[in-house]
Amino acid sequence: MSVARTVAKATAEIIDGKEVAAQLRAEVGESVRSLQRQHSVTPGLAVVLVGDDPASQVYVRNKGQQAREAGMNSFIHRLAADASQEQLLALIAGLNADPSVNGILVQLPLPRHIDEEAVLQLLDPRKDVDGFHPINVGALVTGQDCLVPCTPMGCVALLKRQLGVLRGLRALVIGRSNIVGKPVAHLLLREDCTVTIAHSRTRNLEEECRRADIVVAAVGRAKMVKGNWIKPGATVIDVGINRVAGADGKSQLVGDVDFEAPSRSRAPSPRCPAAWVP
Ligand code: NAP
Protein backbone atom coordinates (compact mmCIF):
# COMPACT_ATOMS: atom_id res chain seq x y z
CA MET A 1 0.00 0.00 0.00
CA SER A 2 1.49 3.33 -0.87
CA VAL A 3 0.32 6.61 0.43
CA ALA A 4 0.88 10.19 -0.60
CA ARG A 5 -0.40 13.42 0.75
CA THR A 6 -0.43 16.14 -1.83
CA VAL A 7 0.56 19.57 -0.64
CA ALA A 8 -0.71 22.52 -2.62
CA LYS A 9 1.63 23.49 -5.45
CA ALA A 10 4.59 21.75 -3.85
CA THR A 11 6.02 18.28 -3.81
CA ALA A 12 3.91 15.61 -2.15
CA GLU A 13 4.73 14.13 1.21
CA ILE A 14 5.01 10.34 1.27
CA ILE A 15 3.80 8.76 4.49
CA ASP A 16 6.20 6.08 5.71
CA GLY A 17 3.91 3.05 5.95
CA LYS A 18 6.76 0.88 7.22
CA GLU A 19 7.33 3.13 10.22
CA VAL A 20 3.62 3.12 11.13
CA ALA A 21 3.52 -0.68 10.73
CA ALA A 22 6.53 -1.07 13.05
CA GLN A 23 4.80 1.08 15.69
CA LEU A 24 1.63 -0.98 15.39
CA ARG A 25 3.57 -4.25 15.72
CA ALA A 26 5.25 -2.90 18.83
CA GLU A 27 1.83 -2.02 20.29
CA VAL A 28 0.52 -5.53 19.49
CA GLY A 29 3.62 -7.05 21.14
CA GLU A 30 2.96 -4.99 24.28
CA SER A 31 -0.69 -6.19 24.37
CA VAL A 32 0.48 -9.81 24.06
CA ARG A 33 2.95 -9.39 26.93
CA SER A 34 0.24 -7.81 29.05
CA LEU A 35 -2.12 -10.74 28.35
CA GLN A 36 0.65 -13.14 29.35
CA ARG A 37 1.47 -11.20 32.54
CA GLN A 38 -2.12 -10.65 33.69
CA HIS A 39 -3.91 -13.79 32.44
CA SER A 40 -1.12 -16.28 31.57
CA VAL A 41 -2.57 -16.44 28.05
CA THR A 42 -0.52 -16.54 24.85
CA PRO A 43 -2.73 -15.81 21.83
CA GLY A 44 -2.46 -18.27 18.93
CA LEU A 45 -2.89 -17.44 15.23
CA ALA A 46 -3.60 -20.26 12.76
CA VAL A 47 -2.95 -19.59 9.08
CA VAL A 48 -4.31 -22.00 6.47
CA LEU A 49 -2.80 -22.24 2.99
CA VAL A 50 -4.19 -24.48 0.26
CA GLY A 51 -1.92 -24.99 -2.74
CA ASP A 52 1.44 -23.54 -3.67
CA ASP A 53 0.73 -20.09 -5.12
CA PRO A 54 4.10 -18.28 -4.70
CA ALA A 55 2.61 -14.93 -3.56
CA SER A 56 0.35 -16.69 -1.03
CA GLN A 57 3.33 -18.63 0.32
CA VAL A 58 5.18 -15.37 0.97
CA TYR A 59 2.15 -13.81 2.68
CA VAL A 60 1.61 -16.89 4.88
CA ARG A 61 5.29 -17.03 5.86
CA ASN A 62 5.21 -13.32 6.76
CA LYS A 63 2.03 -13.69 8.82
CA GLY A 64 3.59 -16.54 10.80
CA GLN A 65 6.83 -14.65 11.35
CA GLN A 66 5.09 -11.46 12.45
CA ALA A 67 2.83 -13.35 14.85
CA ARG A 68 5.91 -14.98 16.44
CA GLU A 69 7.75 -11.64 16.62
CA ALA A 70 4.78 -10.20 18.50
CA GLY A 71 5.08 -13.06 21.00
CA MET A 72 2.07 -15.07 19.78
CA ASN A 73 1.94 -18.74 18.96
CA SER A 74 1.82 -19.34 15.21
CA PHE A 75 0.29 -22.45 13.63
CA ILE A 76 0.65 -22.81 9.86
CA HIS A 77 -1.43 -25.48 8.12
CA ARG A 78 -0.55 -26.30 4.51
CA LEU A 79 -2.86 -28.41 2.35
CA ALA A 80 -2.04 -29.67 -1.15
CA ALA A 81 -3.60 -27.83 -4.12
CA ASP A 82 -5.84 -30.85 -4.77
CA ALA A 83 -7.06 -31.13 -1.15
CA SER A 84 -10.82 -31.65 -1.03
CA GLN A 85 -13.30 -29.16 0.33
CA GLU A 86 -14.20 -31.72 3.03
CA GLN A 87 -10.55 -31.85 4.18
CA LEU A 88 -10.42 -28.07 4.44
CA LEU A 89 -13.77 -27.84 6.26
CA ALA A 90 -12.63 -30.53 8.72
CA LEU A 91 -9.43 -28.57 9.39
CA ILE A 92 -11.41 -25.36 10.01
CA ALA A 93 -13.83 -27.17 12.35
CA GLY A 94 -10.83 -28.47 14.33
CA LEU A 95 -9.31 -24.97 14.59
CA ASN A 96 -12.68 -23.54 15.68
CA ALA A 97 -12.75 -26.05 18.53
CA ASP A 98 -9.07 -25.68 19.51
CA PRO A 99 -8.73 -23.42 22.60
CA SER A 100 -5.09 -22.64 21.79
CA VAL A 101 -6.19 -20.98 18.53
CA ASN A 102 -7.66 -17.50 18.96
CA GLY A 103 -7.49 -16.31 15.35
CA ILE A 104 -7.81 -18.11 12.01
CA LEU A 105 -6.70 -16.73 8.65
CA VAL A 106 -7.57 -18.66 5.49
CA GLN A 107 -5.28 -17.43 2.73
CA LEU A 108 -7.29 -16.45 -0.35
CA PRO A 109 -7.74 -17.15 -3.18
CA LEU A 110 -8.60 -20.81 -2.69
CA PRO A 111 -8.32 -23.32 -5.57
CA ARG A 112 -11.30 -23.19 -7.95
CA HIS A 113 -12.80 -26.51 -6.83
CA ILE A 114 -13.33 -25.16 -3.29
CA ASP A 115 -16.40 -23.07 -2.40
CA GLU A 116 -14.82 -20.04 -0.74
CA GLU A 117 -18.10 -18.88 0.79
CA ALA A 118 -18.72 -22.25 2.47
CA VAL A 119 -15.24 -22.12 4.01
CA LEU A 120 -15.57 -18.54 5.27
CA GLN A 121 -19.02 -19.23 6.70
CA LEU A 122 -17.73 -22.16 8.73
CA LEU A 123 -15.17 -19.97 10.53
CA ASP A 124 -16.06 -19.15 14.12
CA PRO A 125 -16.87 -15.40 13.76
CA ARG A 126 -14.98 -14.75 17.03
CA LYS A 127 -11.81 -16.22 15.45
CA ASP A 128 -12.37 -14.70 11.99
CA VAL A 129 -9.50 -12.21 12.19
CA ASP A 130 -9.87 -11.32 8.49
CA GLY A 131 -13.43 -10.13 9.17
CA PHE A 132 -14.90 -11.94 6.14
CA HIS A 133 -17.62 -13.92 7.97
CA PRO A 134 -21.14 -12.55 7.21
CA ILE A 135 -21.67 -11.87 10.93
CA ASN A 136 -18.62 -9.60 11.01
CA VAL A 137 -19.57 -7.99 7.68
CA GLY A 138 -23.08 -7.27 9.00
CA ALA A 139 -21.70 -5.88 12.25
CA LEU A 140 -19.37 -3.56 10.35
CA VAL A 141 -22.23 -2.25 8.21
CA THR A 142 -24.48 -1.71 11.23
CA GLY A 143 -21.72 -0.01 13.23
CA GLN A 144 -21.22 -2.69 15.90
CA ASP A 145 -17.94 -3.96 17.35
CA CYS A 146 -16.48 -6.60 15.06
CA LEU A 147 -13.38 -8.02 13.46
CA VAL A 148 -12.46 -5.88 10.44
CA PRO A 149 -10.46 -6.83 7.30
CA CYS A 150 -6.82 -5.83 7.76
CA THR A 151 -6.14 -3.77 4.63
CA PRO A 152 -9.16 -1.47 5.12
CA MET A 153 -8.27 -1.13 8.81
CA GLY A 154 -4.71 -0.23 7.77
CA CYS A 155 -5.97 2.43 5.33
CA VAL A 156 -8.05 4.14 8.00
CA ALA A 157 -5.34 3.83 10.66
CA LEU A 158 -2.89 5.57 8.33
CA LEU A 159 -5.40 8.30 7.52
CA LYS A 160 -6.11 8.93 11.20
CA ARG A 161 -2.43 9.05 12.09
CA GLN A 162 -1.85 11.50 9.25
CA LEU A 163 -4.95 13.69 9.46
CA GLY A 164 -6.26 13.19 13.01
CA VAL A 165 -10.01 13.61 12.96
CA LEU A 166 -11.59 12.66 9.62
CA ARG A 167 -15.06 14.04 10.46
CA GLY A 168 -16.72 15.87 7.57
CA LEU A 169 -14.03 15.10 5.01
CA ARG A 170 -15.18 14.09 1.54
CA ALA A 171 -13.79 10.60 0.86
CA LEU A 172 -13.74 8.78 -2.47
CA VAL A 173 -13.16 5.02 -2.43
CA ILE A 174 -12.38 3.64 -5.88
CA GLY A 175 -13.31 -0.07 -5.94
CA ARG A 176 -16.20 -1.93 -4.32
CA SER A 177 -14.74 -5.36 -3.54
CA ASN A 178 -15.79 -7.14 -0.36
CA ILE A 179 -12.20 -7.30 0.89
CA VAL A 180 -11.09 -3.71 0.30
CA GLY A 181 -13.47 -1.14 -1.23
CA LYS A 182 -16.69 -1.80 0.70
CA PRO A 183 -15.08 -2.23 4.16
CA VAL A 184 -12.93 0.91 3.64
CA ALA A 185 -16.08 2.85 2.75
CA HIS A 186 -17.92 1.64 5.88
CA LEU A 187 -14.94 2.41 8.12
CA LEU A 188 -14.73 5.93 6.69
CA LEU A 189 -18.47 6.35 7.24
CA ARG A 190 -17.87 5.40 10.89
CA GLU A 191 -15.34 8.24 11.02
CA ASP A 192 -18.08 10.63 9.82
CA CYS A 193 -16.63 11.14 6.36
CA THR A 194 -18.94 11.88 3.44
CA VAL A 195 -18.23 8.79 1.39
CA THR A 196 -18.55 8.13 -2.35
CA ILE A 197 -17.82 4.68 -3.76
CA ALA A 198 -16.65 4.56 -7.40
CA HIS A 199 -16.45 1.43 -9.55
CA SER A 200 -16.06 0.35 -13.16
CA ARG A 201 -19.42 1.90 -14.14
CA THR A 202 -18.79 5.27 -12.48
CA ARG A 203 -19.18 8.20 -14.85
CA ASN A 204 -16.41 10.79 -14.83
CA LEU A 205 -14.05 9.38 -12.22
CA GLU A 206 -11.72 12.32 -12.73
CA GLU A 207 -14.39 14.75 -11.52
CA GLU A 208 -15.13 12.56 -8.48
CA CYS A 209 -11.40 12.57 -7.63
CA ARG A 210 -11.10 16.35 -7.93
CA ARG A 211 -13.81 16.85 -5.27
CA ALA A 212 -12.31 14.46 -2.72
CA ASP A 213 -10.27 15.32 0.39
CA ILE A 214 -9.34 11.63 0.70
CA VAL A 215 -8.92 9.18 -2.21
CA VAL A 216 -8.49 5.46 -1.53
CA ALA A 217 -7.65 3.65 -4.78
CA ALA A 218 -8.31 -0.10 -4.66
CA VAL A 219 -8.76 -1.06 -8.28
CA GLY A 220 -5.88 -3.25 -9.47
CA ARG A 221 -5.13 -1.22 -12.61
CA ALA A 222 -1.63 0.14 -12.95
CA LYS A 223 -1.39 3.95 -12.64
CA MET A 224 -5.04 4.42 -13.64
CA VAL A 225 -5.65 7.44 -11.37
CA LYS A 226 -3.65 10.45 -12.55
CA GLY A 227 -1.87 12.83 -10.22
CA ASN A 228 -3.55 15.84 -11.84
CA TRP A 229 -6.98 14.46 -10.84
CA ILE A 230 -6.10 14.96 -7.16
CA LYS A 231 -7.12 18.12 -5.34
CA PRO A 232 -4.15 20.00 -3.84
CA GLY A 233 -3.85 19.11 -0.17
CA ALA A 234 -5.84 15.88 -0.52
CA THR A 235 -4.58 12.60 0.95
CA VAL A 236 -4.26 9.55 -1.29
CA ILE A 237 -3.98 5.93 -0.20
CA ASP A 238 -2.90 3.69 -3.04
CA VAL A 239 -3.89 0.13 -2.18
CA GLY A 240 -3.24 -1.28 -5.65
CA ILE A 241 -0.49 -3.80 -6.29
CA ASN A 242 0.13 -4.27 -10.01
CA ARG A 243 2.98 -6.13 -11.66
CA VAL A 244 4.11 -4.45 -14.89
CA ALA A 245 7.14 -4.64 -17.19
CA GLY A 246 9.65 -1.90 -16.34
CA ALA A 247 11.72 0.06 -18.88
CA ASP A 248 14.57 -2.45 -18.38
CA GLY A 249 12.22 -5.33 -19.23
CA LYS A 250 12.19 -6.59 -15.63
CA SER A 251 8.84 -6.77 -13.87
CA GLN A 252 8.11 -4.23 -11.17
CA LEU A 253 5.29 -3.43 -8.76
CA VAL A 254 3.29 -0.23 -9.21
CA GLY A 255 0.14 1.12 -7.60
CA ASP A 256 -3.17 2.31 -9.03
CA VAL A 257 -2.13 5.95 -8.81
CA ASP A 258 0.27 7.63 -11.19
CA PHE A 259 1.82 10.12 -8.79
CA GLU A 260 4.39 11.04 -11.42
CA ALA A 261 1.87 12.05 -14.06
CA PRO A 262 1.82 15.81 -14.62
CA SER A 263 -0.02 17.13 -11.61
CA ARG A 264 -0.74 20.30 -9.69
CA SER A 265 1.41 18.89 -6.89
CA ARG A 266 4.00 16.38 -7.96
CA ALA A 267 4.89 13.40 -5.84
CA PRO A 268 8.57 12.46 -5.65
CA SER A 269 7.98 8.72 -5.84
CA PRO A 270 5.15 6.50 -7.02
CA ARG A 271 5.29 4.08 -4.12
CA CYS A 272 6.43 3.52 -0.62
CA PRO A 273 6.78 -0.03 0.67
CA ALA A 274 3.57 -1.78 1.60
CA ALA A 275 2.59 -1.27 5.19
CA TRP A 276 -0.10 -3.93 5.27
CA VAL A 277 -0.02 -6.83 2.89
CA PRO A 278 -2.79 -9.35 2.27
P1 NAP B 1 -11.12 -6.49 -7.16
O1 NAP B 1 -11.91 -7.43 -6.36
O2 NAP B 1 -10.68 -6.86 -8.53
O3 NAP B 1 -11.96 -5.13 -7.25
C1 NAP B 1 -11.54 -4.08 -8.10
C2 NAP B 1 -12.56 -2.98 -8.04
O4 NAP B 1 -12.11 -1.95 -8.92
C3 NAP B 1 -13.97 -3.41 -8.50
O5 NAP B 1 -14.94 -2.92 -7.62
C4 NAP B 1 -14.10 -2.74 -9.88
O6 NAP B 1 -15.41 -2.29 -10.19
C5 NAP B 1 -13.21 -1.52 -9.72
N1 NAP B 1 -12.74 -1.06 -11.03
C6 NAP B 1 -12.24 -1.78 -12.04
N2 NAP B 1 -11.97 -0.98 -13.10
C7 NAP B 1 -12.32 0.26 -12.72
C8 NAP B 1 -12.29 1.52 -13.39
N3 NAP B 1 -11.84 1.65 -14.65
N4 NAP B 1 -12.73 2.60 -12.72
C9 NAP B 1 -13.19 2.51 -11.45
N5 NAP B 1 -13.24 1.33 -10.77
C10 NAP B 1 -12.81 0.22 -11.41
O7 NAP B 1 -9.77 -6.05 -6.41
P2 NAP B 1 -9.45 -5.97 -4.82
O8 NAP B 1 -9.30 -7.33 -4.27
O9 NAP B 1 -10.36 -4.98 -4.16
O10 NAP B 1 -7.97 -5.35 -4.88
C11 NAP B 1 -7.73 -4.08 -5.47
C12 NAP B 1 -6.23 -3.85 -5.56
O11 NAP B 1 -5.72 -3.80 -4.22
C13 NAP B 1 -5.44 -4.95 -6.25
O12 NAP B 1 -4.37 -4.36 -6.93
C14 NAP B 1 -4.94 -5.82 -5.11
O13 NAP B 1 -3.75 -6.51 -5.44
C15 NAP B 1 -4.68 -4.77 -4.08
N6 NAP B 1 -4.73 -5.23 -2.68
C16 NAP B 1 -3.80 -4.73 -1.87
C17 NAP B 1 -3.81 -5.07 -0.54
C18 NAP B 1 -2.76 -4.48 0.36
O14 NAP B 1 -2.72 -4.82 1.51
N7 NAP B 1 -1.95 -3.56 -0.11
C19 NAP B 1 -4.77 -5.94 -0.04
C20 NAP B 1 -5.75 -6.42 -0.89
C21 NAP B 1 -5.71 -6.04 -2.23
P3 NAP B 1 -16.65 -3.32 -10.45
O15 NAP B 1 -17.09 -3.75 -9.09
O16 NAP B 1 -17.64 -2.48 -11.16
O17 NAP B 1 -16.10 -4.44 -11.27
XYZ file of C-alpha atoms and ligand atoms in Angstrom:
326
model
C 0.000 0.000 0.000
C 1.492 3.329 -0.874
C 0.323 6.611 0.427
C 0.876 10.187 -0.601
C -0.396 13.421 0.752
C -0.432 16.141 -1.827
C 0.562 19.569 -0.642
C -0.714 22.518 -2.622
C 1.628 23.489 -5.453
C 4.587 21.749 -3.846
C 6.020 18.282 -3.806
C 3.909 15.611 -2.147
C 4.726 14.134 1.214
C 5.009 10.345 1.267
C 3.801 8.756 4.491
C 6.197 6.085 5.707
C 3.908 3.052 5.950
C 6.762 0.877 7.223
C 7.330 3.132 10.223
C 3.616 3.115 11.125
C 3.517 -0.681 10.730
C 6.530 -1.073 13.052
C 4.801 1.084 15.686
C 1.633 -0.985 15.393
C 3.566 -4.254 15.718
C 5.253 -2.903 18.833
C 1.825 -2.024 20.290
C 0.517 -5.526 19.494
C 3.619 -7.055 21.136
C 2.956 -4.994 24.285
C -0.686 -6.188 24.365
C 0.479 -9.807 24.055
C 2.951 -9.386 26.934
C 0.244 -7.805 29.055
C -2.116 -10.742 28.354
C 0.653 -13.144 29.348
C 1.470 -11.196 32.541
C -2.116 -10.653 33.687
C -3.911 -13.786 32.442
C -1.122 -16.276 31.567
C -2.566 -16.442 28.053
C -0.521 -16.542 24.850
C -2.727 -15.814 21.826
C -2.457 -18.270 18.927
C -2.888 -17.439 15.231
C -3.597 -20.264 12.765
C -2.950 -19.593 9.075
C -4.311 -21.997 6.472
C -2.804 -22.240 2.987
C -4.193 -24.481 0.265
C -1.918 -24.992 -2.738
C 1.444 -23.542 -3.672
C 0.730 -20.091 -5.120
C 4.100 -18.279 -4.705
C 2.611 -14.928 -3.561
C 0.348 -16.688 -1.033
C 3.328 -18.634 0.317
C 5.182 -15.372 0.969
C 2.146 -13.813 2.680
C 1.614 -16.887 4.880
C 5.287 -17.027 5.856
C 5.212 -13.319 6.763
C 2.031 -13.687 8.818
C 3.587 -16.543 10.803
C 6.829 -14.646 11.348
C 5.090 -11.459 12.448
C 2.828 -13.353 14.850
C 5.906 -14.982 16.444
C 7.748 -11.644 16.615
C 4.779 -10.197 18.501
C 5.079 -13.056 21.000
C 2.067 -15.066 19.777
C 1.937 -18.739 18.960
C 1.815 -19.341 15.209
C 0.294 -22.448 13.634
C 0.653 -22.811 9.861
C -1.429 -25.478 8.115
C -0.551 -26.296 4.513
C -2.857 -28.413 2.355
C -2.040 -29.670 -1.154
C -3.597 -27.829 -4.117
C -5.844 -30.852 -4.769
C -7.058 -31.129 -1.153
C -10.815 -31.648 -1.027
C -13.299 -29.159 0.333
C -14.197 -31.715 3.026
C -10.553 -31.849 4.176
C -10.421 -28.072 4.439
C -13.767 -27.841 6.259
C -12.632 -30.528 8.719
C -9.426 -28.569 9.388
C -11.414 -25.355 10.013
C -13.832 -27.171 12.349
C -10.831 -28.469 14.334
C -9.314 -24.973 14.594
C -12.678 -23.537 15.676
C -12.753 -26.048 18.534
C -9.075 -25.679 19.512
C -8.734 -23.419 22.598
C -5.087 -22.643 21.794
C -6.194 -20.982 18.530
C -7.658 -17.504 18.956
C -7.488 -16.312 15.355
C -7.814 -18.115 12.015
C -6.701 -16.732 8.650
C -7.573 -18.658 5.490
C -5.278 -17.433 2.729
C -7.290 -16.445 -0.353
C -7.739 -17.153 -3.183
C -8.604 -20.813 -2.692
C -8.324 -23.316 -5.571
C -11.297 -23.185 -7.950
C -12.800 -26.509 -6.832
C -13.330 -25.160 -3.291
C -16.396 -23.071 -2.404
C -14.818 -20.035 -0.735
C -18.100 -18.881 0.785
C -18.723 -22.252 2.469
C -15.243 -22.120 4.009
C -15.567 -18.539 5.275
C -19.025 -19.229 6.701
C -17.727 -22.162 8.728
C -15.169 -19.973 10.534
C -16.062 -19.149 14.120
C -16.866 -15.403 13.761
C -14.977 -14.754 17.026
C -11.813 -16.217 15.449
C -12.368 -14.699 11.987
C -9.502 -12.214 12.188
C -9.873 -11.323 8.488
C -13.429 -10.128 9.166
C -14.899 -11.942 6.137
C -17.622 -13.921 7.967
C -21.136 -12.553 7.206
C -21.670 -11.871 10.926
C -18.617 -9.598 11.009
C -19.573 -7.986 7.680
C -23.076 -7.271 9.003
C -21.699 -5.878 12.254
C -19.368 -3.556 10.345
C -22.234 -2.246 8.213
C -24.482 -1.715 11.231
C -21.717 -0.011 13.225
C -21.222 -2.693 15.897
C -17.945 -3.962 17.355
C -16.477 -6.605 15.060
C -13.376 -8.017 13.459
C -12.463 -5.882 10.436
C -10.455 -6.833 7.302
C -6.824 -5.827 7.765
C -6.137 -3.775 4.628
C -9.161 -1.471 5.119
C -8.270 -1.127 8.806
C -4.707 -0.226 7.773
C -5.967 2.432 5.333
C -8.055 4.138 7.998
C -5.338 3.828 10.663
C -2.889 5.569 8.326
C -5.402 8.305 7.519
C -6.114 8.926 11.205
C -2.432 9.047 12.094
C -1.851 11.504 9.254
C -4.954 13.693 9.465
C -6.256 13.191 13.007
C -10.012 13.606 12.965
C -11.588 12.659 9.616
C -15.056 14.042 10.459
C -16.722 15.869 7.571
C -14.027 15.098 5.011
C -15.181 14.089 1.537
C -13.785 10.596 0.865
C -13.744 8.780 -2.473
C -13.160 5.020 -2.427
C -12.385 3.639 -5.880
C -13.307 -0.067 -5.942
C -16.199 -1.928 -4.317
C -14.738 -5.355 -3.542
C -15.790 -7.137 -0.364
C -12.201 -7.305 0.893
C -11.085 -3.712 0.295
C -13.465 -1.143 -1.231
C -16.688 -1.801 0.703
C -15.081 -2.226 4.162
C -12.935 0.906 3.644
C -16.082 2.855 2.750
C -17.921 1.640 5.878
C -14.940 2.408 8.122
C -14.733 5.931 6.690
C -18.467 6.347 7.238
C -17.870 5.397 10.886
C -15.338 8.244 11.019
C -18.081 10.627 9.816
C -16.635 11.138 6.358
C -18.944 11.881 3.439
C -18.231 8.786 1.385
C -18.552 8.129 -2.347
C -17.823 4.679 -3.765
C -16.651 4.561 -7.399
C -16.446 1.434 -9.554
C -16.062 0.348 -13.157
C -19.417 1.896 -14.138
C -18.792 5.265 -12.478
C -19.178 8.204 -14.854
C -16.412 10.791 -14.831
C -14.050 9.375 -12.216
C -11.724 12.321 -12.733
C -14.390 14.751 -11.523
C -15.130 12.561 -8.485
C -11.400 12.572 -7.629
C -11.104 16.346 -7.927
C -13.812 16.852 -5.266
C -12.310 14.455 -2.717
C -10.267 15.319 0.389
C -9.339 11.631 0.695
C -8.917 9.179 -2.205
C -8.491 5.462 -1.534
C -7.646 3.655 -4.779
C -8.306 -0.103 -4.661
C -8.758 -1.061 -8.279
C -5.877 -3.246 -9.465
C -5.133 -1.222 -12.615
C -1.626 0.142 -12.947
C -1.394 3.947 -12.637
C -5.039 4.421 -13.637
C -5.653 7.440 -11.374
C -3.645 10.446 -12.554
C -1.875 12.833 -10.223
C -3.547 15.840 -11.837
C -6.985 14.461 -10.836
C -6.096 14.959 -7.159
C -7.121 18.119 -5.343
C -4.147 19.996 -3.841
C -3.852 19.106 -0.167
C -5.836 15.876 -0.522
C -4.583 12.603 0.946
C -4.258 9.551 -1.287
C -3.982 5.933 -0.203
C -2.902 3.687 -3.037
C -3.885 0.128 -2.178
C -3.242 -1.280 -5.655
C -0.494 -3.804 -6.288
C 0.134 -4.269 -10.008
C 2.984 -6.126 -11.658
C 4.109 -4.453 -14.890
C 7.136 -4.635 -17.188
C 9.651 -1.901 -16.336
C 11.720 0.058 -18.882
C 14.566 -2.445 -18.375
C 12.223 -5.332 -19.227
C 12.188 -6.587 -15.627
C 8.838 -6.772 -13.874
C 8.114 -4.231 -11.167
C 5.287 -3.428 -8.755
C 3.291 -0.234 -9.211
C 0.143 1.118 -7.596
C -3.171 2.309 -9.031
C -2.128 5.952 -8.806
C 0.267 7.634 -11.188
C 1.820 10.116 -8.786
C 4.395 11.042 -11.423
C 1.870 12.050 -14.065
C 1.824 15.811 -14.619
C -0.019 17.133 -11.610
C -0.741 20.304 -9.687
C 1.406 18.889 -6.891
C 3.998 16.376 -7.956
C 4.886 13.396 -5.843
C 8.569 12.457 -5.654
C 7.980 8.718 -5.838
C 5.148 6.498 -7.015
C 5.294 4.075 -4.117
C 6.433 3.523 -0.616
C 6.784 -0.028 0.669
C 3.571 -1.784 1.598
C 2.588 -1.267 5.193
C -0.101 -3.933 5.269
C -0.015 -6.832 2.893
C -2.787 -9.349 2.271
P -11.117 -6.488 -7.159
O -11.915 -7.434 -6.360
O -10.679 -6.861 -8.529
O -11.961 -5.125 -7.251
C -11.540 -4.078 -8.097
C -12.565 -2.978 -8.038
O -12.112 -1.949 -8.924
C -13.969 -3.407 -8.502
O -14.937 -2.923 -7.618
C -14.101 -2.743 -9.882
O -15.406 -2.291 -10.189
C -13.206 -1.521 -9.718
N -12.743 -1.057 -11.032
C -12.240 -1.779 -12.043
N -11.970 -0.981 -13.095
C -12.315 0.264 -12.722
C -12.286 1.517 -13.388
N -11.842 1.655 -14.647
N -12.725 2.603 -12.721
C -13.186 2.506 -11.449
N -13.237 1.325 -10.767
C -12.812 0.220 -11.412
O -9.775 -6.045 -6.406
P -9.455 -5.968 -4.815
O -9.305 -7.326 -4.272
O -10.357 -4.985 -4.162
O -7.968 -5.347 -4.881
C -7.731 -4.083 -5.473
C -6.230 -3.849 -5.555
O -5.716 -3.802 -4.225
C -5.443 -4.953 -6.247
O -4.366 -4.362 -6.931
C -4.939 -5.819 -5.111
O -3.747 -6.506 -5.442
C -4.680 -4.766 -4.081
N -4.729 -5.233 -2.683
C -3.799 -4.733 -1.871
C -3.815 -5.073 -0.542
C -2.761 -4.475 0.355
O -2.715 -4.825 1.513
N -1.947 -3.557 -0.110
C -4.767 -5.939 -0.039
C -5.747 -6.421 -0.893
C -5.711 -6.038 -2.225
P -16.645 -3.316 -10.453
O -17.093 -3.749 -9.090
O -17.644 -2.484 -11.157
O -16.103 -4.439 -11.274
